[in-house]
Every structure is written in C-alpha cells, then in structure tokens.
C-alpha cells in the first residue's frame, strides 16, 4: 500500500505502519519461544506493537554506576555487578537464605536475601544485575540485604552479550510472576526494531520541524536503544505527542460526528432585544436575573454570553461548565434553560440522584416563583412559568400528569434524574438540557436526547450544558471532556469567607470539633457529620451511620436534634429528613456521602468528616463546600489519622487551600492521570509516556493540530495513515462510532 504523498495531507513517508505492527503476532519474533509468547500474552502483550509500546521504566548509564570500591557503609547505591557464586541454605530460625558473591570489577560484596528462595534460580553465577540498596557491613565485608534487583543479563544460566554492548541499558518493567526479565524484553524489542526498519510517519517533515519533534523511527530507537541518556528526551517527547495527538484526533472526530446531521434549534436570542434588556440578556433571563437578591458575578456573565452565542448558533451546544463549589452554577443553568423557554421551548435539568433532583426542584422553583412566560394563546400574552419534578419514585398519578404536561408543552421546565431519558417521556419541544453530574454524559445519552428533541417531528436537537462540580485541571479536562466546549466559573460570589479547615489528628482535637458544633448550634446554626466510607457496601455503611447517629445523639450531641441520612433509606424518607434539616427542625445531620453533591442549606456552618483520610481530595472538597454558603463564618474538621503518606498530603492540602482547581492539580500529581481519566482511558489508547502535568505544551499542540486536520477532513479520508493508526489503537466501540461512515 502506498500511503505517501499522493493525498497531499500531512503524511509524507513510506515505512512500517502501526497497523501492520498491531496485526503482527509477537510470536513471529525468533527470540520469542512459545513459552515466552504465553508469558507475554498473560502480561497483555500480543502484537509486535504492544511490545514496542512497552517502554523502559528507566535507563542505566553504565559509565555512571557507583563503583563498589568508592562506596562506604550506609550509602544508598545502585551497583551493576556480576554474580560470582550463589549459595542457598536455611538459617537456624528456619528462614531461607540466599547469599551471593558479586563483583563489579572494582570490588566485591555479599548480597543476602531472606525468605526469597527463588532468587537462587533467578541469579545464577554469571548473571549480571543491578542491585539497589543500602550498603552495610557484616563480618567486615560489604553487604546488601534484600536489595531491589533488576536482572539484566543471564537468564537460564548463560550470559548474553547484547545488553553488554550499549553504554545505556534500558530497564523494562518486569514481572517475576509471568517470568519475564527486563533483559529478555530488551532482546525482544531489539529484534522487533531491527526487523521493523523504518517507520511510516503521519507527521510530515514541515510539521515535525514546526513542532520540534523527531521522526518516528528516531523516536523508537531513541526510547528503546539510546546511545546516550540525552537521546531519550526528544524520543519521549515525540512518542508522548503521538499519544496525545491520537487522543485529541479521536475527540475532535467525535465532536464532528456528533455535529454531523445535527439539527440545531436557533434559539431566539435576538441581539437587539438583548441590547434593550438591561445587562444584555434576553427578557425572561433578564427578569430572572433582576429578581435575584444579588448581581451576577463577572464570570457568570461571561459564561452566559458564551452560552447564548451557542444557543443562537447554527450547531447544537455541547458545552461543559466547570465551577468550584459555590461558584454559582445553578444561576447559569437556570438562565440557560430560561433562554430556551423564552423561544417557546422546554428545558430539562438532570441530576445524578433523586435527593438532588428534589433539592434542585425546590431551589429552582423558589427562584422562579412569579416569573411569567410569553404565551400568545393567553389573554395578556403571558402565563406563569411551570416547573415540575419527575423522578422514578413519584406516585403514578403525579408522574402521569407530569408526562402529559411535558408532551403538551404545559410544563416549561422539568427537573429529574436519568428517568427523563426513558422512552416513555416525550416533550413537545425540548430546547435545552442541563446535566448536573460529575461522570460522563455518554454518546448513548446524547443520542437519546437527540431523539427527545426530534420526537415531535420537525423538532431540532436540544442544546446541552454539562455541569461539573469537581474542577479538574485544564489538561485533564482537554482529555476527558475534549469533545465539549469549555467554560469555567473562575470567580466566587463576593462576601465569601474561606472555610476554616482543621485536620483534627488526635482525640483531643476531635473534642474541639464537637465543641464547635455545639457552639454553632447554640448560635442558631447547623452542622453536618459525615460518616466513614465503607468501600463496596452501602448496607454496612448505612448501619454504621445509624449507629454513629445514635452514639452522637446520646454522647457528644446530647440534647441536640440529630437526624440521619443514608443511601439505603427510601427517597421519601430522605426527602423528609432533608426537609427537616432545611427547615431548621434538626441541628445536626449525620450522613453518608449521599450529601456530597449539591445539598444547599445556607444555615449550615460546620462540616465534620470522620475518618477523613479515606476520602479522596475531590470528595473532601465537595463535602466541605456544603458549608460556607451564606456568609457566616464556617468550619470544616477532618477527623482521624492519615492511613498513608498520600492521605496526609491530601488532608494537609485541604487545610491549606480552598481553591478547587489548586486541589485538582494536587490530586493529579498524587494519583497520576490514570484514575482521573478513568474509564475514558482503556486499552491501547492509554497514555504510557505522556504526563498531563508535564506535557501541557504538547497537549495544546496536539489539540490545535487535531482541530486543524479534522476541520477540513472530519473523517480523515485524506489522512489514511492517521485514520488507520486510530483504528488500530482505539478500542472497538470508539473506532466503530468514529469510522461508521
Ligand atoms: P454551585 O452549584 O456552583 O456550587 P450554587 O449555584 O449552588 O453554586 O450557588 C451557591 C450559592 O451562591 C447559592 O446560595 C446562590 O444563591 C449563591 N449565588 C450564586 N450566584 C451568586 C452571586 N452572583 N452573588 C451572590 N451569591 C450568589
Ligand atoms: Mg450546585
């Protein structure tokens, strides 16, 4: 196949394509015996491409190894040495002991392993390995005890020369479980590279020059077989770029695929009308904003302007709204929905849980009380706006009447859970949907939504606003939500006092926290207590929350009105408890994390989180955001020890800052991208080399070029090499969606 030149795109070279390598079984390599083939397979390496995408964990520069003769007792060191002899026996206490004599040419030492009998098989005389450890001395001889070992040369007892020739030795991730050593992987990779020869490069020379990237062949040999450590730097950069580039291409293609065939509703956001209205927004929106007891923040205005542009524009909106806890996302959501209602459409808000849907319904209902909507069929041309709640647990009769209202258009605005997307629910004209949740609103939901909009025949596709209360760093957002436009509410409403946060490590400090609760309650305020997380069992969690509520009511909070909220309660019970707390009939609400998102009781000023070390940063930040919502001085106490060093970093970070974006960056550093990107990252599209925190510039470049390319060629018809590469590396479902043609 000739990819080169003929298409006039960015592609410009012959050579081995990733697709060819992806269909080539790794067993074709001479060095890969059937036994090793099986081992590679159980390690997730099936094709030659899988193998080439196993990158070295680190490199050893032979010339920079510590020489044994220069080391002193107490030094931490990496020693590259050859095994001279191996002895295996039992200690008097019955522990197995493997003792090696090793030599690095400048000196020798003893290496001792306790309870690792298998080392005798791994490290035979003649083997060459790296020993990481602390040098001590035993009977006057230098010794390392239980060092970390990377075997470089010498499986099966015979010394191999290849790894000895290079000055730089790549160290591959190795798994003694499946019986593969770094050295073996290195020899497989070397053979694969040699046989692959020159790689086809989807980036032409101009593009590479512009981006300061080496070509793919140079990059592959630079990462696997560098002559100097310096060579690995441009190699990693190029390969990391490729990872990000493929991901951005897939996202941009997804965006185009969603837009293709979309029928936008051109919402009537008439600029002249907007001009006339104070503040520059359409009338219903203006009336709503005017009715609020506060002025919108600059950020709210800016974001709304962008949204209204989208609404009036020729494509359905797909926009993500990020905003820290308390930044005022609800106002933006409501104004967006009202803009749709203004033009004679309906709007829906979807919440992740029934409790939240209920709460949003209440809050929005009271915000919109008395608002009139244009209705040409009515005398006076106006009628009261109608807002309803739709959840799966509502009584049948109520559900029926809500559904009728949605179908007839009598209901303007509906708040509900995912139940809104079920087939039974039909709208007269659904114009805008706001999704309030952290997880992804997937392709399936979007198409369900599209159907809702078109249900009425000549209807268009509703505009979509996804809100997330968990800020994620911009880099991560570009990867996770890369197919959405993005808006950020980066300004908190004025008058917020930062929430005083204390990590109460000791019981004594915990006492202070409980005392604070009593003092605040005495001053007329309210408090939350969040019970420990019980991983994997909502039932046990509910039981322990119940016990904790009883314990506190009889102990620390004796005399206070203590309520209980957990995930195992019926929705009606939950709603009842929330209502009592909201109305001030309860002083303290003991709860599981069901209160994490969105609960809004402005009078609550203390958040007490038990066993806080078990929660993640984002979750703690969300929980803390439940207080400090009405200008009262507020407090958050994180109780309990840190179970790990990471937990301590998390709790200290919470103590130090209330900025959600800063916390998100810390979270990214702590957990790496894997967990943040979550299910979005699977299989071969994983980021192996790219690091969001470090490769921001590469990511921006990758995005820009992906945008450029897909703008003129949304299905990559003129970029067959790229198309093929994506197809080979995306998981099947994504590939099927993007290349459905
Ligand atoms: P979020 O959902 O982003 O966490 P909310 O929309 O619930 O935040 O708003 C938090 C609180 O701030 C609410 O009580 C809301 O009424 C109030 N609020 C929103 N916007 C403003 C503003 N511009 N000025 C003052 N208070 C505001
Ligand atoms: Mg909210």
XYZ file of C-alpha atoms and ligand atoms in Angstrom:
769
model
C 0.000 0.000 0.000
C 1.287 3.404 -0.823
C 0.306 5.979 1.751
C 2.836 8.519 0.825
C 2.483 11.809 -0.860
C -0.486 11.101 -3.028
C -3.066 12.610 -0.721
C -1.470 15.946 -0.159
C -2.206 15.784 3.545
C 0.293 15.871 6.350
C 1.583 12.424 5.655
C 4.858 12.060 3.953
C 6.824 8.864 4.351
C 6.964 5.219 3.472
C 7.660 2.615 6.019
C 6.202 0.374 8.620
C 2.768 1.452 9.871
C 1.494 0.911 13.381
C -1.386 -1.036 11.917
C 0.977 -3.526 10.345
C 2.675 -3.997 13.677
C -0.627 -4.248 15.513
C -1.705 -7.262 13.458
C 1.679 -8.965 13.686
C 1.741 -11.532 16.467
C 4.659 -11.044 18.824
C 5.357 -14.776 18.414
C 6.837 -14.099 14.969
C 9.970 -12.849 16.672
C 12.666 -15.512 16.697
C 13.615 -14.860 20.277
C 10.055 -15.306 21.467
C 9.646 -19.000 22.234
C 6.158 -20.457 22.706
C 6.699 -20.335 26.458
C 7.711 -16.680 26.320
C 4.852 -15.971 23.951
C 2.466 -17.234 26.614
C 4.184 -15.149 29.275
C 3.936 -12.020 27.115
C 0.279 -12.758 26.473
C -0.570 -13.006 30.138
C 1.146 -9.669 30.538
C -1.084 -8.075 27.903
C 1.430 -8.100 25.068
C 0.097 -9.877 21.992
C 1.278 -7.949 18.984
C 4.609 -6.510 17.983
C 3.076 -3.076 18.522
C 2.122 -3.979 22.091
C 5.740 -4.922 22.633
C 7.138 -1.726 21.137
C 4.775 0.219 23.349
C 6.315 -1.283 26.441
C 8.689 1.495 27.244
C 11.670 1.302 29.561
C 10.956 2.327 33.121
C 14.374 3.885 33.372
C 17.858 3.689 31.967
C 21.120 2.692 33.447
C 24.153 4.568 32.294
C 26.940 2.052 32.744
C 29.527 4.737 32.993
C 27.721 6.322 35.902
C 27.258 3.334 38.140
C 28.608 3.529 41.619
C 31.871 1.661 41.873
C 31.936 -0.706 44.785
C 35.379 0.490 45.766
C 34.049 4.034 46.302
C 31.105 3.081 48.475
C 31.039 3.381 52.230
C 28.820 1.682 54.759
C 25.476 3.457 54.961
C 25.463 4.632 51.319
C 22.346 4.060 49.253
C 23.573 2.883 45.881
C 22.902 1.190 42.608
C 25.554 -1.328 41.827
C 25.863 -3.105 38.498
C 27.650 -6.332 39.189
C 28.196 -9.869 38.028
C 27.259 -12.815 40.199
C 30.284 -14.928 41.076
C 28.682 -17.514 43.295
C 25.326 -18.415 44.794
C 24.648 -20.293 47.973
C 21.288 -21.310 49.321
C 20.552 -22.535 52.850
C 18.363 -22.151 55.893
C 19.078 -20.066 58.921
C 18.868 -21.541 62.358
C 15.430 -19.938 62.714
C 14.335 -21.823 59.608
C 14.277 -18.849 57.259
C 15.543 -19.412 53.758
C 18.687 -17.522 52.952
C 20.239 -16.930 49.558
C 23.713 -15.484 49.605
C 25.561 -14.142 46.574
C 29.068 -13.035 45.987
C 29.044 -10.279 43.361
C 31.766 -8.260 41.702
C 31.676 -5.092 39.639
C 35.290 -5.048 38.537
C 36.288 -2.532 41.191
C 35.373 -4.562 44.195
C 33.066 -7.204 45.533
C 30.280 -7.510 48.060
C 27.927 -10.018 49.535
C 24.225 -9.862 48.707
C 21.834 -11.566 51.085
C 18.166 -12.388 50.599
C 15.958 -13.663 53.379
C 12.819 -15.599 52.539
C 13.355 -15.233 48.793
C 14.480 -18.736 47.948
C 13.619 -18.189 44.295
C 16.487 -15.739 43.971
C 18.820 -18.717 43.704
C 17.146 -19.624 40.441
C 16.990 -16.065 39.182
C 20.547 -15.091 39.923
C 22.982 -17.763 38.813
C 26.724 -17.435 38.536
C 27.479 -15.252 35.535
C 24.235 -13.289 35.736
C 24.549 -9.545 35.583
C 22.162 -7.445 37.593
C 21.554 -4.108 39.206
C 21.341 -4.107 42.952
C 19.597 -1.189 44.623
C 20.055 -0.955 48.318
C 21.918 0.298 51.304
C 25.437 -0.847 51.864
C 26.145 -2.280 55.276
C 28.877 -4.391 56.612
C 28.784 -7.860 58.098
C 31.841 -9.620 59.406
C 33.986 -6.953 57.843
C 32.596 -7.444 54.373
C 30.407 -5.049 52.386
C 26.869 -6.399 52.140
C 23.440 -5.544 50.799
C 20.448 -7.161 52.432
C 17.264 -7.742 50.438
C 18.127 -5.212 47.718
C 15.843 -4.464 44.809
C 17.144 -6.346 41.798
C 16.927 -5.731 38.079
C 18.280 -8.668 36.189
C 19.968 -7.510 33.020
C 21.840 -10.472 31.637
C 21.874 -14.132 32.216
C 18.605 -15.985 32.365
C 18.872 -19.695 32.032
C 22.413 -19.595 33.128
C 24.142 -18.403 30.002
C 25.497 -14.956 29.544
C 24.176 -12.952 26.658
C 26.374 -10.391 25.075
C 23.877 -7.984 23.540
C 22.970 -5.985 26.606
C 26.611 -5.590 27.430
C 27.488 -3.672 24.314
C 25.482 -0.480 24.819
C 26.528 2.136 27.271
C 22.884 2.800 28.153
C 20.811 -0.116 29.322
C 17.035 0.238 29.167
C 15.293 -1.230 32.184
C 11.867 -2.583 31.291
C 9.045 -3.146 33.686
C 9.423 -6.768 34.577
C 7.200 -9.180 36.215
C 8.684 -12.135 38.017
C 5.149 -13.506 38.214
C 4.967 -14.193 34.484
C 8.661 -14.949 34.255
C 9.927 -12.166 32.030
C 13.012 -10.181 32.800
C 13.971 -6.727 31.665
C 16.796 -8.260 29.748
C 14.522 -10.619 27.828
C 12.088 -7.888 26.957
C 15.038 -5.840 25.776
C 16.159 -8.564 23.396
C 12.630 -8.987 22.022
C 12.320 -5.263 21.477
C 15.728 -5.080 19.821
C 14.732 -7.784 17.367
C 11.385 -6.113 16.689
C 13.045 -2.779 15.994
C 15.629 -4.313 13.725
C 13.016 -6.153 11.703
C 10.594 -3.236 11.582
C 13.174 -0.987 9.956
C 11.865 2.459 9.061
C 8.543 3.603 10.487
C 5.948 5.441 8.463
C 5.377 8.849 9.980
C 1.965 10.513 9.949
C 3.642 13.877 10.531
C 5.479 15.296 7.543
C 8.873 16.982 7.903
C 7.467 20.536 7.965
C 5.057 19.636 10.716
C 7.794 17.944 12.695
C 10.045 20.936 12.282
C 7.288 23.283 13.355
C 6.651 21.225 16.483
C 10.295 20.451 17.101
C 9.684 16.718 17.006
C 11.973 13.963 15.786
C 10.647 11.418 13.288
C 9.089 8.224 14.494
C 11.993 5.966 13.571
C 14.408 8.117 15.524
C 11.946 8.247 18.397
C 11.529 4.477 18.554
C 15.214 3.761 18.607
C 15.831 6.698 20.919
C 13.458 5.339 23.526
C 14.455 1.668 23.302
C 18.089 1.763 22.274
C 19.544 5.170 23.063
C 23.269 5.697 22.785
C 23.137 8.440 25.371
C 20.600 9.369 28.028
C 20.072 12.690 26.228
C 18.662 10.852 23.209
C 15.736 9.610 25.244
C 14.407 13.130 25.776
C 13.335 14.029 22.212
C 12.281 10.402 21.719
C 9.908 10.521 24.673
C 8.624 13.893 23.554
C 7.722 12.604 20.117
C 6.053 9.442 21.374
C 4.169 11.348 24.062
C 2.980 13.755 21.414
C 1.677 10.839 19.363
C -0.319 9.536 22.317
C -1.910 12.903 22.939
C -2.420 13.529 19.263
C -4.295 10.285 18.687
C -6.484 11.028 21.666
C -7.282 14.558 20.509
C -7.950 13.373 16.984
C -10.439 10.849 18.302
C -12.125 13.532 20.422
C -12.326 16.024 17.574
C -13.716 13.348 15.292
C -16.276 12.532 17.926
C -17.246 16.169 18.093
C -17.663 16.320 14.331
C -19.568 13.050 14.307
C -21.997 14.461 16.860
C -22.458 17.610 14.865
C -22.873 15.819 11.613
C -26.550 15.601 10.863
C -27.369 17.672 13.919
C -30.332 19.977 13.615
C -29.741 22.986 15.748
C -32.538 24.998 17.269
C -31.683 28.603 16.553
C -32.836 29.958 19.874
C -34.210 33.439 19.670
C -31.524 35.347 21.419
C -32.103 38.466 19.377
C -29.182 40.870 19.769
C -31.433 43.937 19.518
C -33.673 42.590 22.205
C -30.686 41.628 24.250
C -29.368 45.177 23.883
C -32.583 46.683 25.114
C -32.727 44.427 28.099
C -30.516 45.646 30.887
C -27.353 43.602 31.188
C -27.572 42.401 27.628
C -29.588 39.203 28.104
C -32.949 38.176 26.679
C -36.016 39.267 28.571
C -37.019 36.171 30.531
C -33.417 35.769 31.560
C -33.211 39.451 32.431
C -36.308 39.251 34.555
C -34.883 36.247 36.321
C -31.511 37.892 36.956
C -33.223 41.075 38.113
C -35.278 39.091 40.581
C -32.200 37.680 42.312
C -31.081 39.317 45.540
C -27.573 39.642 44.099
C -25.742 40.740 40.962
C -24.288 38.021 38.728
C -20.535 37.772 39.028
C -18.351 38.743 36.093
C -17.674 35.068 35.488
C -21.372 34.228 35.414
C -21.989 36.992 32.843
C -19.077 35.904 30.703
C -20.140 32.263 30.714
C -23.758 33.163 29.960
C -22.680 35.276 26.999
C -20.804 32.283 25.568
C -23.785 30.025 26.165
C -26.207 32.404 24.475
C -23.896 32.553 21.473
C -24.073 28.776 21.303
C -27.830 28.753 21.723
C -28.372 31.157 18.864
C -25.737 29.479 16.720
C -26.039 27.005 13.869
C -24.909 23.978 15.853
C -26.415 22.417 18.957
C -24.438 23.377 22.025
C -22.187 20.783 23.659
C -20.642 22.709 26.486
C -19.017 21.832 29.766
C -19.356 24.221 32.659
C -16.737 23.823 35.326
C -17.068 25.752 38.501
C -15.876 25.311 42.003
C -18.307 24.559 44.786
C -20.373 27.659 45.446
C -19.349 29.466 42.270
C -22.993 29.794 41.289
C -23.541 27.211 38.595
C -27.245 26.981 39.355
C -27.875 30.548 38.238
C -26.141 29.821 34.952
C -28.129 26.623 34.497
C -31.432 28.336 35.149
C -30.660 31.265 32.857
C -29.717 28.831 30.097
C -32.987 26.967 30.470
C -34.969 30.194 30.536
C -33.364 31.313 27.290
C -34.801 28.188 25.698
C -38.192 28.713 27.319
C -38.221 32.286 26.048
C -38.295 30.985 22.494
C -41.234 28.698 23.174
C -39.239 25.566 24.006
C -38.946 23.434 27.090
C -35.898 22.757 29.205
C -34.784 19.939 31.461
C -32.286 19.623 34.259
C -30.913 16.194 35.053
C -29.432 15.414 38.447
C -27.499 12.288 39.415
C -29.757 11.309 42.352
C -33.337 11.737 43.430
C -32.360 13.687 46.530
C -30.524 16.170 44.363
C -33.276 16.350 41.799
C -35.688 17.099 44.600
C -33.419 19.740 46.019
C -32.820 21.399 42.637
C -36.539 21.385 42.009
C -37.207 23.134 45.286
C -34.436 25.674 44.818
C -35.276 26.444 41.212
C -38.987 26.542 41.930
C -38.488 29.186 44.561
C -36.046 31.164 42.404
C -38.565 31.282 39.591
C -41.680 31.945 41.631
C -43.864 34.543 39.961
C -41.972 34.554 36.687
C -44.241 34.942 33.649
C -43.533 33.409 30.262
C -44.745 34.674 26.892
C -47.806 32.760 25.689
C -49.500 34.156 22.587
C -52.560 31.962 23.205
C -53.313 33.578 26.540
C -55.070 36.781 27.274
C -52.361 39.322 28.028
C -49.887 37.081 26.216
C -48.345 35.684 29.376
C -48.752 32.889 31.894
C -46.849 31.707 34.964
C -43.799 29.580 34.263
C -44.394 25.951 35.156
C -41.653 23.920 36.840
C -42.101 20.239 37.706
C -40.193 17.350 39.214
C -40.022 13.949 37.551
C -38.424 11.008 39.320
C -38.974 7.281 39.187
C -40.324 7.196 42.728
C -43.082 9.796 42.317
C -46.644 8.467 42.665
C -48.040 7.111 39.402
C -50.740 9.732 39.042
C -48.280 12.545 39.528
C -45.883 11.027 37.032
C -48.655 10.675 34.515
C -49.707 14.278 34.813
C -46.116 15.464 34.530
C -45.621 13.400 31.416
C -48.789 14.773 29.912
C -47.638 18.289 30.680
C -44.318 17.639 29.002
C -45.977 16.201 25.935
C -48.463 19.056 25.631
C -45.967 21.776 26.427
C -47.833 22.929 29.546
C -44.673 22.317 31.569
C -41.774 24.610 30.687
C -39.075 23.294 32.857
C -38.588 19.846 34.329
C -36.107 18.648 36.905
C -35.394 14.944 37.209
C -32.976 12.074 37.174
C -31.887 9.934 34.242
C -35.508 8.787 34.240
C -36.035 11.790 31.968
C -34.284 9.938 29.181
C -36.559 6.913 29.195
C -38.719 6.225 26.170
C -41.963 6.964 27.955
C -41.051 10.621 28.411
C -41.862 12.795 25.418
C -41.591 16.557 25.061
C -43.496 18.962 22.896
C -40.298 20.817 22.109
C -37.225 20.181 24.183
C -34.843 23.082 23.635
C -32.128 22.781 26.248
C -30.852 20.201 28.688
C -28.593 20.805 31.634
C -26.854 17.782 33.099
C -25.578 18.234 36.610
C -23.168 15.486 37.352
C -19.587 14.551 37.521
C -19.479 11.486 35.390
C -19.635 11.496 31.685
C -22.683 12.091 29.674
C -22.019 9.445 27.081
C -22.718 9.032 23.427
C -25.797 6.891 24.161
C -27.369 9.541 26.368
C -26.701 12.157 23.765
C -28.470 10.213 21.108
C -31.376 9.547 23.486
C -31.502 13.279 23.995
C -31.443 13.932 20.290
C -34.436 11.665 19.902
C -36.307 13.530 22.612
C -35.821 16.710 20.667
C -36.867 15.260 17.369
C -39.762 13.317 18.783
C -42.212 15.983 17.780
C -41.359 15.702 14.089
C -39.751 18.891 12.916
C -38.000 19.425 16.266
C -34.295 20.103 16.488
C -31.584 18.753 18.733
C -31.625 20.215 22.223
C -28.660 22.247 23.361
C -26.632 20.551 26.036
C -24.848 22.012 29.023
C -22.931 19.632 31.264
C -22.027 20.989 34.670
C -19.325 19.548 36.833
C -18.787 20.492 40.417
C -15.420 18.817 40.564
C -12.876 21.041 38.935
C -10.273 19.163 37.015
C -7.080 20.662 35.660
C -7.425 22.105 32.191
C -5.106 19.495 30.761
C -7.188 16.655 32.145
C -10.378 18.372 31.006
C -8.990 18.550 27.482
C -8.597 14.811 27.543
C -11.712 13.755 29.427
C -14.120 16.324 28.042
C -12.202 17.172 24.901
C -15.258 16.873 22.688
C -17.081 19.628 24.590
C -16.612 23.372 24.515
C -15.487 24.558 27.903
C -16.483 27.333 30.255
C -15.102 27.975 33.688
C -16.679 29.934 36.527
C -13.427 31.117 37.985
C -14.775 33.669 40.406
C -16.695 33.146 43.617
C -19.580 35.470 44.524
C -18.390 38.284 46.764
C -18.517 38.104 50.530
C -17.486 34.509 50.947
C -15.311 33.829 53.926
C -12.914 30.962 53.336
C -13.937 27.913 55.309
C -11.641 27.424 58.268
C -10.339 23.891 57.842
C -8.634 21.840 60.517
C -7.252 18.367 60.375
C -8.005 17.043 63.840
C -5.458 14.273 64.183
C -5.886 13.488 67.852
C -8.891 12.734 70.051
C -8.226 15.971 71.867
C -8.597 17.937 68.654
C -11.702 15.965 67.803
C -13.228 17.100 71.070
C -12.655 20.663 69.942
C -14.513 19.878 66.720
C -17.557 18.522 68.557
C -17.428 21.527 70.853
C -17.513 23.784 67.782
C -20.669 22.029 66.600
C -22.402 22.681 69.931
C -21.333 26.313 69.906
C -22.569 26.900 66.377
C -25.880 25.204 67.127
C -26.218 27.401 70.208
C -25.748 30.375 67.898
C -28.588 29.127 65.699
C -26.510 27.393 63.044
C -26.469 23.776 61.877
C -23.891 21.086 61.232
C -23.173 18.009 59.147
C -21.335 14.923 60.284
C -20.122 12.653 57.502
C -19.582 9.026 58.485
C -16.677 6.890 57.352
C -16.708 5.430 53.888
C -17.320 1.726 53.728
C -15.897 0.596 50.444
C -18.179 -1.627 48.447
C -21.007 -1.931 50.943
C -23.764 0.633 51.116
C -25.544 -1.616 53.615
C -22.747 -1.761 56.153
C -22.188 1.931 55.629
C -25.835 2.616 56.418
C -25.663 0.506 59.571
C -22.563 2.264 60.809
C -24.062 5.684 60.054
C -27.158 4.722 62.027
C -25.055 3.619 64.990
C -22.938 6.731 64.802
C -26.022 8.954 64.816
C -27.320 7.154 67.906
C -23.955 7.322 69.607
C -23.575 11.048 68.949
C -27.166 11.817 69.975
C -26.525 10.126 73.322
C -22.994 11.455 73.717
C -21.259 14.446 72.153
C -24.522 15.900 70.846
C -26.758 15.086 73.809
C -29.657 17.496 73.834
C -29.282 18.442 70.152
C -31.731 17.391 67.476
C -29.809 14.818 65.411
C -31.060 13.499 62.048
C -29.825 10.680 59.857
C -29.425 10.386 56.092
C -28.025 7.431 54.200
C -28.290 5.788 50.810
C -30.406 2.847 51.969
C -33.349 4.996 53.022
C -36.412 5.310 50.811
C -36.481 8.504 48.750
C -39.494 9.775 50.635
C -37.647 9.260 53.927
C -34.587 11.020 52.581
C -36.649 13.912 51.336
C -38.359 14.144 54.723
C -35.049 14.329 56.578
C -33.626 16.883 54.150
C -36.738 18.985 54.530
C -36.470 18.923 58.344
C -32.839 19.915 58.179
C -33.557 22.653 55.682
C -36.393 23.981 57.858
C -34.175 24.040 60.911
C -36.048 21.261 62.716
C -32.750 19.377 63.005
C -29.485 20.759 64.375
C -27.111 18.106 63.164
C -27.370 15.872 60.121
C -25.384 12.665 60.368
C -24.962 11.308 56.879
C -23.047 9.149 54.479
C -21.681 10.743 51.327
C -25.164 10.996 49.852
C -24.817 14.636 50.841
C -21.712 15.055 48.746
C -23.102 16.911 45.797
C -25.284 19.933 45.679
C -27.037 19.898 49.034
C -27.643 23.543 49.814
C -28.594 24.572 53.323
C -27.108 28.031 53.829
C -27.584 27.952 57.591
C -25.177 25.021 57.988
C -21.759 26.201 59.142
C -19.876 23.143 60.350
C -18.803 20.122 58.347
C -17.286 17.346 60.363
C -15.829 14.453 58.374
C -14.972 11.289 60.254
C -12.085 9.139 59.131
C -11.329 11.766 56.515
C -8.135 10.045 55.384
C -10.215 7.539 53.465
C -11.795 10.115 51.211
C -10.269 11.498 48.056
C -9.374 15.149 47.623
C -12.264 15.947 45.326
C -14.748 14.305 47.643
C -13.461 16.140 50.696
C -13.584 19.412 48.808
C -17.162 18.726 47.727
C -18.208 17.875 51.250
C -16.581 20.997 52.618
C -18.428 23.017 50.006
C -21.697 22.181 51.755
C -20.914 24.867 54.339
C -19.895 28.485 53.996
C -22.736 29.255 51.652
C -24.311 32.259 53.277
C -21.539 34.496 54.515
C -21.491 33.012 58.028
C -18.036 32.053 59.254
C -17.824 28.322 58.575
C -15.692 25.384 59.651
C -14.601 22.047 58.340
C -12.995 19.432 60.588
C -11.195 16.459 59.126
C -11.042 13.785 61.800
C -8.712 10.844 62.125
C -5.252 9.641 61.306
C -3.846 9.526 57.822
C -3.604 5.879 56.860
C -0.873 6.617 54.324
C 1.568 9.298 53.262
C -0.775 10.224 50.408
C -3.668 10.622 52.815
C -1.573 13.028 54.865
C -0.783 15.063 51.750
C -4.488 15.178 50.921
C -5.577 16.329 54.345
C -2.818 18.906 54.531
C -3.792 20.219 51.118
C -7.386 20.641 52.271
C -6.170 22.501 55.351
C -4.012 24.781 53.235
C -6.318 25.823 50.408
C -9.969 26.109 49.477
C -9.251 26.577 45.770
C -10.758 23.624 43.921
C -8.522 23.999 40.904
C -5.391 24.037 43.027
C -6.631 20.921 44.810
C -7.322 19.297 41.472
C -3.710 19.858 40.429
C -2.502 18.294 43.673
C -4.820 15.367 43.070
C -3.423 14.937 39.575
C 0.096 14.899 40.966
C -0.814 12.377 43.642
C -2.825 9.969 41.588
C -1.443 10.412 38.114
C -3.724 10.702 35.165
C -4.869 7.109 35.149
C -7.523 7.418 37.810
C -8.648 10.884 36.810
C -9.094 9.915 33.215
C -10.843 6.797 34.410
C -12.767 4.669 32.005
C -12.043 7.077 29.199
C -8.615 5.527 29.094
C -8.670 1.971 28.098
C -6.610 -0.446 26.172
C -4.167 0.878 23.674
C -5.239 4.471 23.884
C -3.677 4.694 27.338
C -1.188 7.398 27.956
C 2.026 5.493 28.530
C 4.583 8.261 28.184
C 2.588 11.474 28.185
C 2.123 13.164 31.543
C -0.524 15.834 31.714
C 1.262 17.834 34.360
C 4.481 17.959 32.362
C 3.299 17.854 28.768
C 0.873 20.736 28.720
C 2.549 22.296 25.666
C 2.458 19.028 23.761
C -1.197 18.632 24.592
C -2.005 22.142 23.364
C -0.120 21.447 20.121
C -1.808 18.092 19.694
C -5.195 19.674 20.146
C -4.520 22.528 17.756
C -3.339 20.224 15.002
C -6.138 17.740 15.576
C -8.579 20.635 15.242
C -6.921 21.883 12.075
C -6.937 18.491 10.434
C -10.472 17.463 11.353
C -11.887 20.861 10.429
C -11.228 20.184 6.750
C -11.275 16.403 6.924
C -13.566 15.255 9.739
C -13.386 11.555 8.894
C -9.679 11.567 8.000
C -10.426 10.479 4.423
C -7.428 12.473 3.245
C -5.237 11.190 6.053
C -5.377 7.428 5.625
C -2.285 6.783 7.679
C -3.722 8.636 10.658
C -7.104 7.030 10.165
C -5.557 3.606 10.077
C -3.482 4.345 13.123
C -6.508 5.466 15.104
C -8.478 2.451 14.039
C -5.674 0.186 15.168
C -5.292 1.832 18.535
C -8.757 2.862 19.671
C -10.960 0.378 21.385
C -13.513 -1.193 19.110
C -16.535 0.706 20.309
C -14.921 4.102 19.792
C -13.491 3.088 16.444
C -16.885 1.836 15.293
C -18.513 5.099 16.269
C -15.893 7.338 14.700
C -15.489 5.438 11.469
C -19.077 4.421 10.913
C -19.054 6.383 7.642
P -22.658 25.722 42.840
O -23.782 24.888 42.328
O -21.780 26.227 41.756
O -21.896 25.048 43.931
P -24.747 27.421 43.630
O -25.298 27.695 42.310
O -25.447 26.405 44.454
O -23.248 27.016 43.499
O -24.582 28.785 44.405
C -24.089 28.806 45.706
C -24.743 29.913 46.472
O -24.311 31.176 45.980
C -26.243 29.901 46.363
O -26.768 30.148 47.634
C -26.527 31.040 45.386
O -27.760 31.635 45.635
C -25.402 31.998 45.653
N -25.006 32.820 44.498
C -24.951 32.435 43.210
N -24.514 33.436 42.423
C -24.303 34.499 43.235
C -23.861 35.858 43.026
N -23.561 36.313 41.808
N -23.760 36.656 44.102
C -24.078 36.203 45.337
N -24.498 34.962 45.603
C -24.613 34.110 44.570
Mg -24.982 23.334 42.617
